[in-house]
């Protein structure tokens, strides 16, 4: 809306924005001599001080927090709607199937990655290997592929760390889940400061 | 029996926020709870200063964070999380103010607002009564003046001056141009400065 884009002007022709931009600096020669600019600077400086007071006070005021029941209600919804992702077959036989949630496998992968210095595991996807997804199989022989995005600490040796992480994930999935990790695809998406 | 290490994840407080967001996207409740703890106060303060109603502000926080949980997997950039959350909360506040607009918005007199402020913990001035009175006066004057601003200006001013969002983030939050944000901010500053000088 055009009306929102107009910036108020003082009687001397300068905009409120211009005065605001230099409020923390000494007045210019024009500002010292101009009554409108002097008045505007004084009232804007008072506003800036009041804004700081409001910001600091509100941030420290323990009562300016929602009641604890609000968080409880939010977390109750989250727990009720928890995302476990799809379930992957661990064991399939004529008598029945055993499956495991994608999130359980993801937790194992995150845990495996967290132990490596300089690595933080982010989003993770696991898929059953397509060629064996529907066939009957004994325990411990099902294969999955893993797609993991990670952030690494600045200065990390990425190829070496990625290989260590790949081996660790394969080991963790075999030990903790009883599956075989075929492809472990790792994407470095970010750096973080140590 | 093999000796497997127990699966214990790194605590969210020991991770960077983007990693916590990513884990919450994948359904990790501890990560999401950490984000709720980190943001509920900020969102409440924004909503309270927008709406001047504690109950409505709590509703906005709850609605925003429940929507956050449900829509989080769709967020494409973890770095955008904070702005995305502010956008949802601000839009909920503006929706509520639009619904109120059938009647003129109640602008409380300073004396009423003082009572409201007194019911909270109150300003801290290291036990100096004169400074406490001064702080209380500043807060009341500004909070009352804020209620006289049009909602779009109020949102711009709060996001910029209290929540320290960038012009670009505010423009994205309100789906307007940065030039519009500058215009609203300048008008809000002019009006607030004028109102405050009238009361002092």
Tab-separated table of C-alpha atoms in Angstrom, chain A residues 1-193:
chain	number	residue	atom	x	y	z
A	1	UNK	CA	0.000	0.000	0.000
A	2	UNK	CA	1.504	3.285	-1.064
A	3	UNK	CA	0.463	5.062	2.117
A	4	UNK	CA	2.737	2.799	4.145
A	5	UNK	CA	5.755	3.821	2.112
A	6	UNK	CA	5.605	7.518	2.921
A	7	UNK	CA	8.210	8.623	5.416
A	8	UNK	CA	7.276	11.605	7.610
A	9	UNK	CA	9.161	14.797	6.837
A	10	UNK	CA	10.101	17.542	9.231
A	11	UNK	CA	9.325	21.185	8.480
A	12	UNK	CA	12.901	21.630	7.224
A	13	UNK	CA	12.424	18.901	4.619
A	14	UNK	CA	14.541	16.188	6.263
A	15	UNK	CA	12.951	12.803	6.945
A	16	UNK	CA	12.459	11.190	10.352
A	17	UNK	CA	14.566	8.310	8.996
A	18	UNK	CA	17.519	10.595	8.371
A	19	UNK	CA	17.348	11.984	11.888
A	20	UNK	CA	16.980	8.485	13.367
A	21	UNK	CA	19.947	7.132	11.405
A	22	UNK	CA	22.371	9.511	13.153
A	23	UNK	CA	20.667	9.718	16.542
A	24	UNK	CA	23.729	8.298	18.322
A	25	UNK	CA	26.130	10.739	16.685
A	26	UNK	CA	26.753	14.408	17.508
A	27	UNK	CA	24.339	16.748	15.696
A	28	UNK	CA	25.455	18.105	12.330
A	29	UNK	CA	25.727	21.847	11.741
A	30	UNK	CA	22.227	21.816	10.228
A	31	UNK	CA	20.780	19.842	13.140
A	32	UNK	CA	22.339	22.237	15.647
A	33	UNK	CA	20.793	25.225	13.975
A	34	UNK	CA	17.411	23.762	12.959
A	35	UNK	CA	14.633	23.905	15.545
A	36	UNK	CA	12.669	21.041	13.928
A	37	UNK	CA	15.723	18.778	13.829
A	38	UNK	CA	16.670	19.589	17.424
A	39	UNK	CA	13.135	18.815	18.634
A	40	UNK	CA	12.971	15.616	16.586
A	41	UNK	CA	16.375	14.458	17.842
A	42	UNK	CA	15.390	15.056	21.453
A	43	UNK	CA	12.095	13.172	21.205
A	44	UNK	CA	13.596	10.305	19.164
A	45	UNK	CA	16.456	9.965	21.647
A	46	UNK	CA	13.886	9.700	24.437
A	47	UNK	CA	12.023	7.055	22.429
A	48	UNK	CA	15.226	5.085	21.804
A	49	UNK	CA	15.968	5.090	25.534
A	50	UNK	CA	12.422	3.986	26.385
A	51	UNK	CA	12.637	1.198	23.787
A	52	UNK	CA	15.862	-0.094	25.353
A	53	UNK	CA	14.241	-0.008	28.780
A	54	UNK	CA	11.166	-1.879	27.536
A	55	UNK	CA	13.296	-4.494	25.737
A	56	UNK	CA	15.595	-5.137	28.692
A	57	UNK	CA	12.799	-5.127	31.258
A	58	UNK	CA	10.508	-7.434	29.286
A	59	UNK	CA	13.329	-9.893	28.598
A	60	UNK	CA	14.174	-10.126	32.313
A	61	UNK	CA	10.621	-10.082	33.634
A	62	UNK	CA	9.916	-13.643	34.731
A	63	UNK	CA	6.186	-12.989	34.668
A	64	UNK	CA	6.300	-12.141	30.941
A	65	UNK	CA	6.357	-15.815	30.086
A	66	UNK	CA	3.405	-18.008	29.178
A	67	UNK	CA	1.952	-20.154	31.950
A	68	UNK	CA	3.601	-23.590	32.125
A	69	UNK	CA	0.314	-25.148	31.008
A	70	UNK	CA	0.959	-23.688	27.544
A	71	UNK	CA	4.147	-25.687	27.081
A	72	UNK	CA	2.443	-28.776	28.495
A	73	UNK	CA	-0.372	-28.437	25.965
A	74	UNK	CA	2.093	-27.987	23.079
A	75	UNK	CA	4.164	-31.005	24.093
A	76	UNK	CA	1.039	-33.126	24.612
A	77	UNK	CA	0.063	-32.465	21.001
A	78	UNK	CA	3.596	-33.233	19.819
A	79	UNK	CA	3.727	-36.490	21.790
A	80	UNK	CA	0.314	-37.521	20.487
A	81	UNK	CA	1.344	-36.771	16.905
A	82	UNK	CA	4.912	-37.979	17.173
A	83	UNK	CA	6.494	-38.635	13.815
A	84	UNK	CA	8.036	-42.044	13.702
A	85	UNK	CA	8.277	-42.153	9.929
A	86	UNK	CA	7.729	-45.335	8.030
A	87	UNK	CA	8.469	-48.771	9.464
A	88	UNK	CA	11.205	-50.816	7.869
A	89	UNK	CA	11.205	-54.619	7.712
A	90	UNK	CA	13.891	-56.251	9.844
A	91	UNK	CA	12.713	-59.820	9.518
A	92	UNK	CA	10.222	-61.236	7.087
A	93	UNK	CA	9.068	-64.847	7.052
A	94	UNK	CA	5.973	-66.857	6.303
A	95	UNK	CA	4.961	-66.632	9.978
A	96	UNK	CA	5.042	-62.822	10.091
A	97	UNK	CA	7.159	-59.696	9.966
A	98	UNK	CA	9.200	-57.666	12.425
A	99	UNK	CA	9.558	-54.001	11.619
A	100	UNK	CA	11.388	-51.101	13.211
A	101	UNK	CA	10.505	-47.426	13.043
A	102	UNK	CA	12.599	-45.157	10.880
A	103	UNK	CA	12.993	-42.813	13.859
A	104	UNK	CA	14.526	-45.531	16.023
A	105	UNK	CA	17.135	-46.154	13.333
A	106	UNK	CA	17.675	-42.416	12.952
A	107	UNK	CA	18.374	-42.115	16.688
A	108	UNK	CA	21.029	-44.814	16.437
A	109	UNK	CA	22.624	-42.974	13.490
A	110	UNK	CA	22.565	-39.633	15.335
A	111	UNK	CA	24.132	-41.322	18.342
A	112	UNK	CA	26.837	-42.832	16.166
A	113	UNK	CA	27.591	-39.466	14.577
A	114	UNK	CA	27.536	-37.511	17.856
A	115	UNK	CA	30.477	-39.528	19.131
A	116	UNK	CA	32.704	-38.290	16.313
A	117	UNK	CA	34.486	-35.018	17.096
A	118	UNK	CA	33.529	-32.208	14.727
A	119	UNK	CA	30.329	-33.852	13.454
A	120	UNK	CA	26.709	-32.948	14.117
A	121	UNK	CA	24.110	-35.108	12.452
A	122	UNK	CA	21.041	-33.380	11.057
A	123	UNK	CA	18.236	-34.743	8.892
A	124	UNK	CA	18.369	-38.440	8.220
A	125	UNK	CA	16.438	-40.695	5.843
A	126	UNK	CA	16.601	-44.474	5.727
A	127	UNK	CA	15.132	-46.683	3.027
A	128	UNK	CA	14.967	-50.453	2.610
A	129	UNK	CA	17.124	-51.664	-0.257
A	130	UNK	CA	14.752	-51.899	-3.214
A	131	UNK	CA	15.929	-55.283	-4.479
A	132	UNK	CA	15.236	-57.040	-1.174
A	133	UNK	CA	12.391	-54.963	0.233
A	134	UNK	CA	9.612	-57.434	-0.344
A	135	UNK	CA	11.371	-60.767	-0.284
A	136	UNK	CA	11.324	-63.085	2.755
A	137	UNK	CA	14.606	-62.925	4.650
A	138	UNK	CA	16.162	-64.201	7.839
A	139	UNK	CA	17.075	-61.810	10.627
A	140	UNK	CA	20.158	-59.727	10.084
A	141	UNK	CA	20.219	-59.902	6.338
A	142	UNK	CA	17.927	-57.022	5.378
A	143	UNK	CA	19.661	-54.052	3.797
A	144	UNK	CA	18.962	-50.364	4.131
A	145	UNK	CA	20.377	-47.236	2.604
A	146	UNK	CA	21.044	-44.137	4.681
A	147	UNK	CA	20.979	-40.490	3.608
A	148	UNK	CA	22.402	-38.269	6.322
A	149	UNK	CA	22.990	-34.528	6.274
A	150	UNK	CA	25.633	-33.221	8.665
A	151	UNK	CA	27.235	-30.008	9.870
A	152	UNK	CA	30.965	-30.105	10.593
A	153	UNK	CA	33.193	-27.948	12.727
A	154	UNK	CA	35.263	-25.406	10.858
A	155	UNK	CA	38.623	-26.907	9.865
A	156	UNK	CA	37.373	-30.505	9.799
A	157	UNK	CA	39.013	-32.927	7.352
A	158	UNK	CA	35.805	-33.661	5.466
A	159	UNK	CA	36.809	-36.733	3.363
A	160	UNK	CA	38.487	-38.452	6.332
A	161	UNK	CA	35.670	-37.622	8.728
A	162	UNK	CA	33.001	-38.712	6.249
A	163	UNK	CA	34.701	-42.107	5.827
A	164	UNK	CA	35.001	-42.566	9.595
A	165	UNK	CA	31.353	-41.604	9.979
A	166	UNK	CA	30.295	-44.006	7.225
A	167	UNK	CA	32.101	-46.910	8.883
A	168	UNK	CA	30.687	-45.993	12.283
A	169	UNK	CA	27.117	-45.827	10.949
A	170	UNK	CA	27.479	-49.219	9.249
A	171	UNK	CA	28.780	-50.685	12.507
A	172	UNK	CA	26.057	-49.088	14.642
A	173	UNK	CA	23.258	-50.289	12.374
A	174	UNK	CA	24.592	-53.835	12.352
A	175	UNK	CA	25.088	-53.902	16.129
A	176	UNK	CA	22.029	-52.032	17.327
A	177	UNK	CA	19.416	-52.744	14.677
A	178	UNK	CA	20.469	-56.013	13.100
A	179	UNK	CA	20.369	-54.612	9.578
A	180	UNK	CA	22.993	-54.216	6.891
A	181	UNK	CA	23.692	-50.669	5.780
A	182	UNK	CA	24.497	-50.764	2.086
A	183	UNK	CA	24.781	-47.202	0.844
A	184	UNK	CA	25.523	-44.509	3.423
A	185	UNK	CA	25.242	-41.174	1.653
A	186	UNK	CA	26.576	-38.227	3.633
A	187	UNK	CA	25.977	-34.609	2.692
A	188	UNK	CA	27.892	-31.828	4.442
A	189	UNK	CA	25.382	-28.985	4.468
A	190	UNK	CA	26.859	-26.550	6.980
A	191	UNK	CA	29.811	-25.553	9.144
A	192	UNK	CA	29.578	-24.572	12.769
A	193	UNK	CA	31.994	-22.725	15.025
